[in-house]
mmCIF file with all atom_site columns, C-alpha atoms in Angstrom:
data_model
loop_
_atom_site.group_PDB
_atom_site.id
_atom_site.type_symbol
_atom_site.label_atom_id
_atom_site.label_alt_id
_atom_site.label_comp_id
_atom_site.label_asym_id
_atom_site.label_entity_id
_atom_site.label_seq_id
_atom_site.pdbx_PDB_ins_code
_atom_site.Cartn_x
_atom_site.Cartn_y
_atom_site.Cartn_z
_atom_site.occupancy
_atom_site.B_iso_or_equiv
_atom_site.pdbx_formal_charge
_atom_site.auth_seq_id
_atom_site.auth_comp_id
_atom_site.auth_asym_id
_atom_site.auth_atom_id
_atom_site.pdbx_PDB_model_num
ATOM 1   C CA . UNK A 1 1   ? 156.121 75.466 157.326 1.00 79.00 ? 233 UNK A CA 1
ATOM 2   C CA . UNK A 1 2   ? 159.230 77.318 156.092 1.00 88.00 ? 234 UNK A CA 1
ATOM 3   C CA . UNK A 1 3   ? 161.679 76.335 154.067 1.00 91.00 ? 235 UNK A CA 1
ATOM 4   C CA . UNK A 1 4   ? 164.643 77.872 154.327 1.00 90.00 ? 236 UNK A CA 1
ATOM 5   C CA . UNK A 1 5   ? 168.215 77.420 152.452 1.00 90.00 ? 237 UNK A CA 1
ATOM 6   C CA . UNK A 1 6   ? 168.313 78.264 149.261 1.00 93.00 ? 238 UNK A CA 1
ATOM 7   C CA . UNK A 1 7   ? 170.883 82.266 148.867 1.00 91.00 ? 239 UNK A CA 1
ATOM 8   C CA . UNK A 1 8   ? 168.845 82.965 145.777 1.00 90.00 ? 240 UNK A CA 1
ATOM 9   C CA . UNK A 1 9   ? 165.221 83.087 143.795 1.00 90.00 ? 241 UNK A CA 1
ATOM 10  C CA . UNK A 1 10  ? 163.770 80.202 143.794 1.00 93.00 ? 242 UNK A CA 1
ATOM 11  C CA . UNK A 1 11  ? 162.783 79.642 139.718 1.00 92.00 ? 243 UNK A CA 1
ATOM 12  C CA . UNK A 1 12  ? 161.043 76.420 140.266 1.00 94.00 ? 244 UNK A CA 1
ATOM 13  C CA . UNK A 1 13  ? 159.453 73.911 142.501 1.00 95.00 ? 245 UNK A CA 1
ATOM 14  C CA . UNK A 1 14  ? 157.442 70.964 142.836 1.00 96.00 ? 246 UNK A CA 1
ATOM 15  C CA . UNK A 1 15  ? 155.515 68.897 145.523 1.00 95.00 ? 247 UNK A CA 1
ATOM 16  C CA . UNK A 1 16  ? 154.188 65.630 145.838 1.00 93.00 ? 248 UNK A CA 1
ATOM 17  C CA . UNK A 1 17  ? 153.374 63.268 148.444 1.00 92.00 ? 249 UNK A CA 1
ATOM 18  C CA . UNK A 1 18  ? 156.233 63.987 151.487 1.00 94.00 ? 250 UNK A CA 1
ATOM 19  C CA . UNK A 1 19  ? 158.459 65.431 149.118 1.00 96.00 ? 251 UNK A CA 1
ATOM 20  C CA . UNK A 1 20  ? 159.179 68.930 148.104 1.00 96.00 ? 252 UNK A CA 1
ATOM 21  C CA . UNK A 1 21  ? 161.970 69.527 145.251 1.00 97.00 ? 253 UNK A CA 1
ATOM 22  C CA . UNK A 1 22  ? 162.964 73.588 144.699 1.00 96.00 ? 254 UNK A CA 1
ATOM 23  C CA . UNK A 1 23  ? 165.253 74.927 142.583 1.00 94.00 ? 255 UNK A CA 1
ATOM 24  C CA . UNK A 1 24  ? 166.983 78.327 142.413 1.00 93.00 ? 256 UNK A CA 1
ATOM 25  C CA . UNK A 1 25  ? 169.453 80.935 141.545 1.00 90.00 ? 257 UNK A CA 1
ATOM 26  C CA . UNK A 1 26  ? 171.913 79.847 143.494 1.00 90.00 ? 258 UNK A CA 1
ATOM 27  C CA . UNK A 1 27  ? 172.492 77.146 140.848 1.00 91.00 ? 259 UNK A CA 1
ATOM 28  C CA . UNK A 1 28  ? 170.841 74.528 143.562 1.00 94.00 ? 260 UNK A CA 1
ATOM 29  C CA . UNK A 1 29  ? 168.358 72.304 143.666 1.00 96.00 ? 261 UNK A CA 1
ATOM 30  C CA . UNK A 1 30  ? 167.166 71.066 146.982 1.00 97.00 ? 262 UNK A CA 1
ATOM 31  C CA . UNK A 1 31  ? 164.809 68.102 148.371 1.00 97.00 ? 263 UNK A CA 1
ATOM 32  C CA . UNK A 1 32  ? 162.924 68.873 151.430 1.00 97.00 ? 264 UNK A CA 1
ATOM 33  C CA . UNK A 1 33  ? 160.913 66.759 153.861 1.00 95.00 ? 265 UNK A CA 1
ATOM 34  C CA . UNK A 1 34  ? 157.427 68.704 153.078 1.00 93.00 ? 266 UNK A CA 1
ATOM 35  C CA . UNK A 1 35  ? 155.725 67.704 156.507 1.00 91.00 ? 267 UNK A CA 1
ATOM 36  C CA . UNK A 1 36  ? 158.851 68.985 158.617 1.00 92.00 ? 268 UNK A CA 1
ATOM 37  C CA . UNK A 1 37  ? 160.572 71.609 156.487 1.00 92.00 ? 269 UNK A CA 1
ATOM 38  C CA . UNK A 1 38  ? 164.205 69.486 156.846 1.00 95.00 ? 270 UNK A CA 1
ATOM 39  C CA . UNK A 1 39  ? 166.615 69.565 153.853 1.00 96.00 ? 271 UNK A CA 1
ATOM 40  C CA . UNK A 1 40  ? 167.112 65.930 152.928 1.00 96.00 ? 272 UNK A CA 1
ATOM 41  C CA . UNK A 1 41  ? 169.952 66.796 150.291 1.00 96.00 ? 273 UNK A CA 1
ATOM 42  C CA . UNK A 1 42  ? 171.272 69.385 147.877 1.00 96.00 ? 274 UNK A CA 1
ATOM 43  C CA . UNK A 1 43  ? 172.180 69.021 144.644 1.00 95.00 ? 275 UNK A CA 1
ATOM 44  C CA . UNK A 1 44  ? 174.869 71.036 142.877 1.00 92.00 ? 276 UNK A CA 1
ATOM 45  C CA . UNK A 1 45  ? 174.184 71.782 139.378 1.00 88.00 ? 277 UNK A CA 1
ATOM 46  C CA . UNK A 1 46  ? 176.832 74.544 139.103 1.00 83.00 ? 278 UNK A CA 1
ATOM 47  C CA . UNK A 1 47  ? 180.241 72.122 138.550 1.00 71.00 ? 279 UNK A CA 1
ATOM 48  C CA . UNK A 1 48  ? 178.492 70.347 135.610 1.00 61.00 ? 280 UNK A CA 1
ATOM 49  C CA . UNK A 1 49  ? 177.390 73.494 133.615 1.00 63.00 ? 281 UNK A CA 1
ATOM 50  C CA . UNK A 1 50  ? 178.470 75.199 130.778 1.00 62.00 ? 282 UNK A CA 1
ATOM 51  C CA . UNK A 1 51  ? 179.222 78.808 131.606 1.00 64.00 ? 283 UNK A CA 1
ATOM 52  C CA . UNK A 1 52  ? 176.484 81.594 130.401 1.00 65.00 ? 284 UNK A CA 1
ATOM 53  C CA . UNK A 1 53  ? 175.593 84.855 130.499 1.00 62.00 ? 285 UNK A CA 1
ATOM 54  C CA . UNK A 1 54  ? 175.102 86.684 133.083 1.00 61.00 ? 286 UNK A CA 1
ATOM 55  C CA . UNK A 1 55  ? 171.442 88.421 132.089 1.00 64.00 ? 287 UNK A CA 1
ATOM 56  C CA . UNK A 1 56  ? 168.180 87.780 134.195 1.00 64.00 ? 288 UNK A CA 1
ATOM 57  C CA . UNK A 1 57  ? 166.912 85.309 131.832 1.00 65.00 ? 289 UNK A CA 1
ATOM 58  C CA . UNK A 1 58  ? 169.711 83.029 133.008 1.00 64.00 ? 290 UNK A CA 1
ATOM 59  C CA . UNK A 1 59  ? 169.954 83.417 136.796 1.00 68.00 ? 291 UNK A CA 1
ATOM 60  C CA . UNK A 1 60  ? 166.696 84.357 138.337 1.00 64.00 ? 292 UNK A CA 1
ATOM 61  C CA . UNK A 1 61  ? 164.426 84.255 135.218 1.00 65.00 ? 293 UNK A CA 1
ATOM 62  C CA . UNK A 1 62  ? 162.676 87.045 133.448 1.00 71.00 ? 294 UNK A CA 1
ATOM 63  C CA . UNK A 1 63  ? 159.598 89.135 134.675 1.00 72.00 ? 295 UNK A CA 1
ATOM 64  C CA . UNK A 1 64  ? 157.010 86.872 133.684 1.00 72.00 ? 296 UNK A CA 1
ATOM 65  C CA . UNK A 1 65  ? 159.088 84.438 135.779 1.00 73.00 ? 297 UNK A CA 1
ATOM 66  C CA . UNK A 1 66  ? 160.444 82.335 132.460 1.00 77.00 ? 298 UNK A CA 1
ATOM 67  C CA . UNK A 1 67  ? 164.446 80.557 132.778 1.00 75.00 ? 299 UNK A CA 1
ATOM 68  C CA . UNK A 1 68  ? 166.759 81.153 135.252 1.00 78.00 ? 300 UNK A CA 1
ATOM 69  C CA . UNK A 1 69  ? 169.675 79.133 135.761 1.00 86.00 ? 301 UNK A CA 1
ATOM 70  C CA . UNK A 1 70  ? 167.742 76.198 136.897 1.00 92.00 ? 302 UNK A CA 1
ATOM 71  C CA . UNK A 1 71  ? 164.306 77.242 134.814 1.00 93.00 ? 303 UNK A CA 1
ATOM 72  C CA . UNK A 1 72  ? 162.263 73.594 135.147 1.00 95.00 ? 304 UNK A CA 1
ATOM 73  C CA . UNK A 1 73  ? 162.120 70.620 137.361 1.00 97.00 ? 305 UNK A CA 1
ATOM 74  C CA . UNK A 1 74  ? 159.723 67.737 137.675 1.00 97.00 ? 306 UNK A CA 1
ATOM 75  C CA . UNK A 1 75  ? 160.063 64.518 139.644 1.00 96.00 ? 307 UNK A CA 1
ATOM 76  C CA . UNK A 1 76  ? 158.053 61.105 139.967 1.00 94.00 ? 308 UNK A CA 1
ATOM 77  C CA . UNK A 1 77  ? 159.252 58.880 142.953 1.00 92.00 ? 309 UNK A CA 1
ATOM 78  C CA . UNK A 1 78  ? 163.081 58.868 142.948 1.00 95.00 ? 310 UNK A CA 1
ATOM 79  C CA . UNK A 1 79  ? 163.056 59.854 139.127 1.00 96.00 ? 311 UNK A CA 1
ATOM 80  C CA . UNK A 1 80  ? 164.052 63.976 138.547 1.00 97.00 ? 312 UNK A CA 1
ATOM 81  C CA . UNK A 1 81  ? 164.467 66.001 135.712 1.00 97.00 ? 313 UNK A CA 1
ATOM 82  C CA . UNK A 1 82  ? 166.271 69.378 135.352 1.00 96.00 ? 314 UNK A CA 1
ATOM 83  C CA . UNK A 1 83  ? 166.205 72.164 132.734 1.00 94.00 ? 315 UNK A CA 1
ATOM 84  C CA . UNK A 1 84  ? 169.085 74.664 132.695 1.00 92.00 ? 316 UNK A CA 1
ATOM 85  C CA . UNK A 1 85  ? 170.017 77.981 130.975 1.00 90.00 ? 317 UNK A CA 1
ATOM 86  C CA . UNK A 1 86  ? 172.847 76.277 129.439 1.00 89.00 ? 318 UNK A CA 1
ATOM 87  C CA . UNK A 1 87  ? 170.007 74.429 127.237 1.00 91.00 ? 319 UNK A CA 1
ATOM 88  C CA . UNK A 1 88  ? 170.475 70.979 129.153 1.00 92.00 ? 320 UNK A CA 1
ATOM 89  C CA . UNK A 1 89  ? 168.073 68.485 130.273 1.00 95.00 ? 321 UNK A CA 1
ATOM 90  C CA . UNK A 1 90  ? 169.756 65.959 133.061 1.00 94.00 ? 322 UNK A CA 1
ATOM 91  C CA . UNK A 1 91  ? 168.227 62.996 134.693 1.00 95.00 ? 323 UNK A CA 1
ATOM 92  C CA . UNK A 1 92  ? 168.841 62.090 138.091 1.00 96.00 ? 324 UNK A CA 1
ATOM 93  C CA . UNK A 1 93  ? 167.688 59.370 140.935 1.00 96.00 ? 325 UNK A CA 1
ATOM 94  C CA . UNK A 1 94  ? 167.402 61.404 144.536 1.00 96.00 ? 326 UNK A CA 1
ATOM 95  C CA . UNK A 1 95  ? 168.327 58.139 145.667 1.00 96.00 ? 327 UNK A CA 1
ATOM 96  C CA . UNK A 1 96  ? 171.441 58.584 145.147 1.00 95.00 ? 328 UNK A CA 1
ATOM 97  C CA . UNK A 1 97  ? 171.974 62.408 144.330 1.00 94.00 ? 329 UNK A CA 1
ATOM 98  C CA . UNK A 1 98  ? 173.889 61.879 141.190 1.00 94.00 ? 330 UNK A CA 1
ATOM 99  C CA . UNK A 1 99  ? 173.052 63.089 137.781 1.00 93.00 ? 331 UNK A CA 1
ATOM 100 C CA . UNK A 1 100 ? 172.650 59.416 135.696 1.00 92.00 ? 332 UNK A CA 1
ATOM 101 C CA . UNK A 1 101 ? 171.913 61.461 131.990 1.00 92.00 ? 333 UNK A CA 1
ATOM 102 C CA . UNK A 1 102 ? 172.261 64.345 130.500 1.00 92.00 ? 334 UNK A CA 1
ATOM 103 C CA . UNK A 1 103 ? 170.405 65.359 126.893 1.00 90.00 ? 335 UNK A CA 1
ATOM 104 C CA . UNK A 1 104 ? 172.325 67.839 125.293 1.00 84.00 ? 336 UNK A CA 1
ATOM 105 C CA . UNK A 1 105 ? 172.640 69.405 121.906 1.00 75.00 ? 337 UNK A CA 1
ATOM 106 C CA . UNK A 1 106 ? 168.665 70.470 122.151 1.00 84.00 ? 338 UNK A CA 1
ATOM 107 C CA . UNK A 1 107 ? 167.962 74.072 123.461 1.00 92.00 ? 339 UNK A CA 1
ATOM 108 C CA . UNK A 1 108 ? 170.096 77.275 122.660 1.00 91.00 ? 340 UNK A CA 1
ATOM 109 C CA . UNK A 1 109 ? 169.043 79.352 125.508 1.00 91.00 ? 341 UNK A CA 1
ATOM 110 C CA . UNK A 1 110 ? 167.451 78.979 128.830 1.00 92.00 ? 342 UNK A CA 1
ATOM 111 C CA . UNK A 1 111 ? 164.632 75.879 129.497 1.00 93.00 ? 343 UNK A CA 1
ATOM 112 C CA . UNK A 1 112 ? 161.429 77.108 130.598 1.00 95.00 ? 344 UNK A CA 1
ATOM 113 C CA . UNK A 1 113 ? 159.491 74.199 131.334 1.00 96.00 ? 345 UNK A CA 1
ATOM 114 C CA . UNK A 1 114 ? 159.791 70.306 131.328 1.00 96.00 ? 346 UNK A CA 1
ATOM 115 C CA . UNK A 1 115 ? 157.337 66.846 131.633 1.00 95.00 ? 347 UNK A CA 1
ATOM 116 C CA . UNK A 1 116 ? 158.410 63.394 131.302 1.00 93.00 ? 348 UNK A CA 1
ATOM 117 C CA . UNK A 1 117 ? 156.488 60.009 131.673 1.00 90.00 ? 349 UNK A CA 1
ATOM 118 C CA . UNK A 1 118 ? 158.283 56.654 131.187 1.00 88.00 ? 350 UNK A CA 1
ATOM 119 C CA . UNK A 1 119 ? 158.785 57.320 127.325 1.00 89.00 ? 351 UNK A CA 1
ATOM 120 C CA . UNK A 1 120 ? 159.322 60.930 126.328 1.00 91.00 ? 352 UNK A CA 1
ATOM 121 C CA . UNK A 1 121 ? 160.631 64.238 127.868 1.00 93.00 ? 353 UNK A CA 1
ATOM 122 C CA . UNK A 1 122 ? 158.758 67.448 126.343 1.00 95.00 ? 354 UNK A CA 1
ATOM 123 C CA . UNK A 1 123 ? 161.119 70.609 126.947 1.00 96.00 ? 355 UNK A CA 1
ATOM 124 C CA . UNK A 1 124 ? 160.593 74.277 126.026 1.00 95.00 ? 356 UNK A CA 1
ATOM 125 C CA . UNK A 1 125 ? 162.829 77.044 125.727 1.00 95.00 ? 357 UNK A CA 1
ATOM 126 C CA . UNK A 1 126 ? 163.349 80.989 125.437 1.00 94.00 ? 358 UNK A CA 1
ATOM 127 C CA . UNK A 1 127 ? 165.215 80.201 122.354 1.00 94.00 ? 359 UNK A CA 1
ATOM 128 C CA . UNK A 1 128 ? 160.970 79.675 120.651 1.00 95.00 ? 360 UNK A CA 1
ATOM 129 C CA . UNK A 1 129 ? 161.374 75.929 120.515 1.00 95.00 ? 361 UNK A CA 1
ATOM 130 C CA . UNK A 1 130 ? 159.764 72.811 122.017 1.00 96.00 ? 362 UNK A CA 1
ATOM 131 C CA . UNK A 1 131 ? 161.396 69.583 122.005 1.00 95.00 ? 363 UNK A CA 1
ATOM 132 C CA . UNK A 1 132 ? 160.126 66.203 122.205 1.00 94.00 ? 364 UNK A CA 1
ATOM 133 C CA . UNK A 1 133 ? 163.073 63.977 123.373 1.00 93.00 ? 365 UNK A CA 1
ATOM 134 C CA . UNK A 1 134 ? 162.870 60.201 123.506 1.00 91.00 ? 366 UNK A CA 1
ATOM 135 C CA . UNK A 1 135 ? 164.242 58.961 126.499 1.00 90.00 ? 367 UNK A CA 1
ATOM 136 C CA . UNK A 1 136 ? 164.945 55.375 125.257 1.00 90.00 ? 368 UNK A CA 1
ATOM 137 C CA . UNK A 1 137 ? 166.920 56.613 122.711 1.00 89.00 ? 369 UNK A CA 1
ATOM 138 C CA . UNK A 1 138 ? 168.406 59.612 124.334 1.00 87.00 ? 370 UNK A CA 1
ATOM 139 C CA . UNK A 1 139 ? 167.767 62.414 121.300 1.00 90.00 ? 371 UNK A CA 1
ATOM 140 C CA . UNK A 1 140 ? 165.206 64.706 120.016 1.00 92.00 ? 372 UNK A CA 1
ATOM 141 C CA . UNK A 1 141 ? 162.614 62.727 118.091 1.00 90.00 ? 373 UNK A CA 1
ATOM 142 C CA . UNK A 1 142 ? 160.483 66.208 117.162 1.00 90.00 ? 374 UNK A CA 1
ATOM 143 C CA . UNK A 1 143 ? 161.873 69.872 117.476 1.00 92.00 ? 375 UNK A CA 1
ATOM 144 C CA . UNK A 1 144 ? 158.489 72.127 117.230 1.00 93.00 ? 376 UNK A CA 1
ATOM 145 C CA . UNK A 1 145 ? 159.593 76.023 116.352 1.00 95.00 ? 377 UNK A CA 1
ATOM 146 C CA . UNK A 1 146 ? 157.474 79.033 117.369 1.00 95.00 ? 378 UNK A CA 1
ATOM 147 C CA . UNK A 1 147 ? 157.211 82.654 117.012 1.00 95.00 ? 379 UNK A CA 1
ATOM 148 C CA . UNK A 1 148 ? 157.481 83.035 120.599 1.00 94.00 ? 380 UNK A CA 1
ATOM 149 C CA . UNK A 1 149 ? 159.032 82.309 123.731 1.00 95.00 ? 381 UNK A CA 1
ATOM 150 C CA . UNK A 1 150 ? 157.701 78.643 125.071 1.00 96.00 ? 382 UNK A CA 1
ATOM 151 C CA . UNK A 1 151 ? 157.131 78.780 128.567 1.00 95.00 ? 383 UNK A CA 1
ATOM 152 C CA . UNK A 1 152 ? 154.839 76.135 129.218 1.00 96.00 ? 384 UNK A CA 1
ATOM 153 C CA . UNK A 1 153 ? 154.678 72.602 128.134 1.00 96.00 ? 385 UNK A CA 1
ATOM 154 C CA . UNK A 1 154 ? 152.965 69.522 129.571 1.00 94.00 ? 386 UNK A CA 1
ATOM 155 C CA . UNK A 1 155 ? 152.426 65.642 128.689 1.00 91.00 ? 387 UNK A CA 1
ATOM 156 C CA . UNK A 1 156 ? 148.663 63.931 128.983 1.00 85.00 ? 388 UNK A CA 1
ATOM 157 C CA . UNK A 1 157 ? 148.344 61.842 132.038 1.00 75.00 ? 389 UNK A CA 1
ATOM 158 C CA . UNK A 1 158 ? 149.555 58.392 131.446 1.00 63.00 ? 390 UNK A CA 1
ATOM 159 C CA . UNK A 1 159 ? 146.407 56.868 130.329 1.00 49.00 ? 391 UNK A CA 1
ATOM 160 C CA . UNK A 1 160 ? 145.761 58.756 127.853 1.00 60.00 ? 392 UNK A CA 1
ATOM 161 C CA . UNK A 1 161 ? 147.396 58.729 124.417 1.00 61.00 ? 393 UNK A CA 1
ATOM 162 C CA . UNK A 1 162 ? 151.148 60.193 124.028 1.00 77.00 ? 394 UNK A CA 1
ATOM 163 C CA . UNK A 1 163 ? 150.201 63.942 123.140 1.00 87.00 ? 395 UNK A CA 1
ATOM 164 C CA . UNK A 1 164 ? 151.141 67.244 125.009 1.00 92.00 ? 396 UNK A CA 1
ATOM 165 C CA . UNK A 1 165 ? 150.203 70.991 125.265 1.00 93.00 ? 397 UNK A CA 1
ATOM 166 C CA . UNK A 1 166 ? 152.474 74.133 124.912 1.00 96.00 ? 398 UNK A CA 1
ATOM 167 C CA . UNK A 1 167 ? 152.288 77.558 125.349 1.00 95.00 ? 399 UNK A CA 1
ATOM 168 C CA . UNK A 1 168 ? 154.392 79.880 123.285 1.00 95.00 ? 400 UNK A CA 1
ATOM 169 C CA . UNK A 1 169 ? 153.956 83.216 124.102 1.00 93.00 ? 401 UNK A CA 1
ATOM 170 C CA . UNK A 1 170 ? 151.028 83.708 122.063 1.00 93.00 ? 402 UNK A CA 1
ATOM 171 C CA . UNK A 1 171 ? 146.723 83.607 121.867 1.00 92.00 ? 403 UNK A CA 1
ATOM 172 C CA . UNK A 1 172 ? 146.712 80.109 121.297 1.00 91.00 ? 404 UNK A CA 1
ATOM 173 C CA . UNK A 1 173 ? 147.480 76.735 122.951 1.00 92.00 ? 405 UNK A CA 1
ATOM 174 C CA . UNK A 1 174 ? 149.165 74.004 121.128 1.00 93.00 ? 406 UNK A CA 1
ATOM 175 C CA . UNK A 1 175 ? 147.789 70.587 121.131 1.00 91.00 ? 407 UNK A CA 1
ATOM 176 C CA . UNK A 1 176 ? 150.036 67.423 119.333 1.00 92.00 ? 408 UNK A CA 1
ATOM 177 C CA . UNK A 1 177 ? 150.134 63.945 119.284 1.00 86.00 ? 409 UNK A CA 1
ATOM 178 C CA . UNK A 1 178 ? 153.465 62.347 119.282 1.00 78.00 ? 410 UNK A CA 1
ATOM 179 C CA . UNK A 1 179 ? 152.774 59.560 117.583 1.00 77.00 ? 411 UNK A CA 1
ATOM 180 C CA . UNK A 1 180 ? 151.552 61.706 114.275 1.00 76.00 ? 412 UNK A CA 1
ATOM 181 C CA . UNK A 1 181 ? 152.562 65.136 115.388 1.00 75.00 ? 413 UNK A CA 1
ATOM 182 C CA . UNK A 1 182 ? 149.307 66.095 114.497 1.00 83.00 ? 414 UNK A CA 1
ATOM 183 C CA . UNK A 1 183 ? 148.962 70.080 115.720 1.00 84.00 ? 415 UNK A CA 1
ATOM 184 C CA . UNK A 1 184 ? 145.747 71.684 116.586 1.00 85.00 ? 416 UNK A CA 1
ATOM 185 C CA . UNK A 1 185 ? 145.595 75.281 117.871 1.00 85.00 ? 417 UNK A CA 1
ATOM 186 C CA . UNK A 1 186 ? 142.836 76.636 120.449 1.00 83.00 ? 418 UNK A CA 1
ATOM 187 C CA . UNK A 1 187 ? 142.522 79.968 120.580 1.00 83.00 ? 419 UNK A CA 1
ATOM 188 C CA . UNK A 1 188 ? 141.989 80.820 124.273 1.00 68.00 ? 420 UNK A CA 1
ATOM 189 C CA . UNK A 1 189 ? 139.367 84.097 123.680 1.00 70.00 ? 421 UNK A CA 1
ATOM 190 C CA . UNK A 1 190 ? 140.692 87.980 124.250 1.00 71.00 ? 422 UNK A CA 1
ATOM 191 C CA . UNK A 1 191 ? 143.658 89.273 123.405 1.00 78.00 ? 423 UNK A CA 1
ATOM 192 C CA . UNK A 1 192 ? 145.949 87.438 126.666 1.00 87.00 ? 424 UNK A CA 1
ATOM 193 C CA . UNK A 1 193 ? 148.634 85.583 126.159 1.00 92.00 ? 425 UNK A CA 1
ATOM 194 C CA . UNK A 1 194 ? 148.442 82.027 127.398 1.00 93.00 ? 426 UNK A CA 1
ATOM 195 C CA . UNK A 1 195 ? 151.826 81.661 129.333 1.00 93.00 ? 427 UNK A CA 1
ATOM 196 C CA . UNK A 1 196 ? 150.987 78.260 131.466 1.00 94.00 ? 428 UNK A CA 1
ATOM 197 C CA . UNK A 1 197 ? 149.565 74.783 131.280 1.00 93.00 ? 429 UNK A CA 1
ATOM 198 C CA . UNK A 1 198 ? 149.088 71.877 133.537 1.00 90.00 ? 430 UNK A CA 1
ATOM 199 C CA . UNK A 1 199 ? 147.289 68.720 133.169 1.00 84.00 ? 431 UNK A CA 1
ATOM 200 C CA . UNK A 1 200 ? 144.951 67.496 136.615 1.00 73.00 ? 432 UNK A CA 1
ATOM 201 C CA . UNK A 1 201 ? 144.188 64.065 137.324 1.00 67.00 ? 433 UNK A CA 1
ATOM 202 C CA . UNK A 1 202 ? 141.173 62.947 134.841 1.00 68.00 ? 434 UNK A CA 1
ATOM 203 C CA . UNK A 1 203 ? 140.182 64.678 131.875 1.00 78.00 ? 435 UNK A CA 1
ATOM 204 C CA . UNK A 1 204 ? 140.918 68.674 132.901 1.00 85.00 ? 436 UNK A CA 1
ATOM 205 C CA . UNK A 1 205 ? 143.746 70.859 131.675 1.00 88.00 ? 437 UNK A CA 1
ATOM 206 C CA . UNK A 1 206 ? 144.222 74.120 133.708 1.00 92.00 ? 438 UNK A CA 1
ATOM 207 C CA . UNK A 1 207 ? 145.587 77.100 131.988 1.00 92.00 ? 439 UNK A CA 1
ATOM 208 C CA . UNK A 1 208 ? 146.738 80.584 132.871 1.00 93.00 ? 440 UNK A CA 1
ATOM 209 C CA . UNK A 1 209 ? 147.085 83.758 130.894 1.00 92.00 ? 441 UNK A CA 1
ATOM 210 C CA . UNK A 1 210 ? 148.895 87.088 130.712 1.00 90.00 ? 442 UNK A CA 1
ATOM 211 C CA . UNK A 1 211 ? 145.493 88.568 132.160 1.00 90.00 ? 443 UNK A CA 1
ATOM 212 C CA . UNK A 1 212 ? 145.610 86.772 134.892 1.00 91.00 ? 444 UNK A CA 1
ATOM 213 C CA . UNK A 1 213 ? 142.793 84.471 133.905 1.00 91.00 ? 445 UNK A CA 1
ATOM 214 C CA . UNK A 1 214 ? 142.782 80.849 134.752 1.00 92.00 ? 446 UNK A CA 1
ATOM 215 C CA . UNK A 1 215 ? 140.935 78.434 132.642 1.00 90.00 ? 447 UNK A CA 1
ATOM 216 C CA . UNK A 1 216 ? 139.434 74.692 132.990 1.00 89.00 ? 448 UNK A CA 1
ATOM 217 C CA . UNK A 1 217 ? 139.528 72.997 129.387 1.00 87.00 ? 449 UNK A CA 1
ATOM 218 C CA . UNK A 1 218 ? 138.007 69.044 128.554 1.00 83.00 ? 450 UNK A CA 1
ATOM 219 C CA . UNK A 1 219 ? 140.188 66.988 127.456 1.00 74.00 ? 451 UNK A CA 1
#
């Protein structure tokens, strides 16, 4: 199946169930029936947006495929997230179409990556930071620096304790619990970069380096 209707790069996507969700350069993001191919709806992010530059990194993403002007996305039933190069997060319900939230005053360049559960949003950014917002409260609880880009973060599955996992454009991946904020660092082996992580149902975290190496990890 194609699916056709975006007029620039798509930076990010996700699918689940019947439901695909893209987003792209064309400051878009779109729902699609994923059986069919048909566009159910398209959201406009472009009218809500602070301006920005005009560079890669905040239309169609870098090289490694990092930011763009839509650079995340995640949804969970009628529940989506966005990340933006303006540095915004903003919640909507594809139910409607409409934008219900927006968490500002977080990220000073392009987001990279987002997860959220019923408690916490974890962001990450070119501008080397991760965030940890809470969602009941609407503001960053934890801001995590690093000497890197983050392009890569990801929350444990719900039934596990609240902790997530971030790569930062380094050798090492970043383990925390958000209760404590304790950090622990694996070293992934070599001299790659680990650039992407992603939690699968059960007790496995997949991750994928600048080597093109894709590892299974316990968890």
């Amino acid at each position: 199946t194609t699916f056709a209707g975006h007029e620039g790069a798509v930076t990010c996507f996700q699918a689940a169930g019947d439901t695909l969700v893209s987003g792209s350069s064309d400051r878009t993001v779109r729902e699609w029936d994923l059986a069919t191919g048909v566009q159910r709806q398209t959201l406009d992010l472009a009218w809500g947006s602070k301006a920005v530059p005009s560079g890669d990194a905040y239309v169609a993403g870098t090289e490694r495929g990092d930011g763009g002007f839509i650079g995340a996305l995640q949804f969970l039933d009628c529940a989506l997230a966005t990340g933006t190069a303006d540095g915004v997060l903003r919640l909507w319900d594809l139910r409607t179409g409409q934008a219900h939230r927006k968490l500002a005053a977080g990220h000073r360049q392009p987001i990279t990556s987002l997860c959220f559960d019923d408690r916490h949003v974890v962001s990450g950014s070119l501008d080397c930071s991760a965030l940890l917002w809470d969602l009941r409260m609407g503001r960053v609880v934890q801001p995590l620096e690093f000497a890197g880009s983050v392009t890569s973060v990801q929350l444990a599955p719900a039934l596990r304790a609240a902790e997530f996992w971030v790569a930062a454009s380094d050798h090492c991946l970043h383990h925390y619990r958000a209760d404590s904020m304790q950090r622990t660092a694996y070293v992934a082996g070599g001299r790659s970069i680990v650039t992407r992580v992603c939690c699968r149902a059960g007790d496995t975290l997949v991750t994928g380096d600048s080597a093109g190496i894709v590892k299974l990890w316990k968890i």
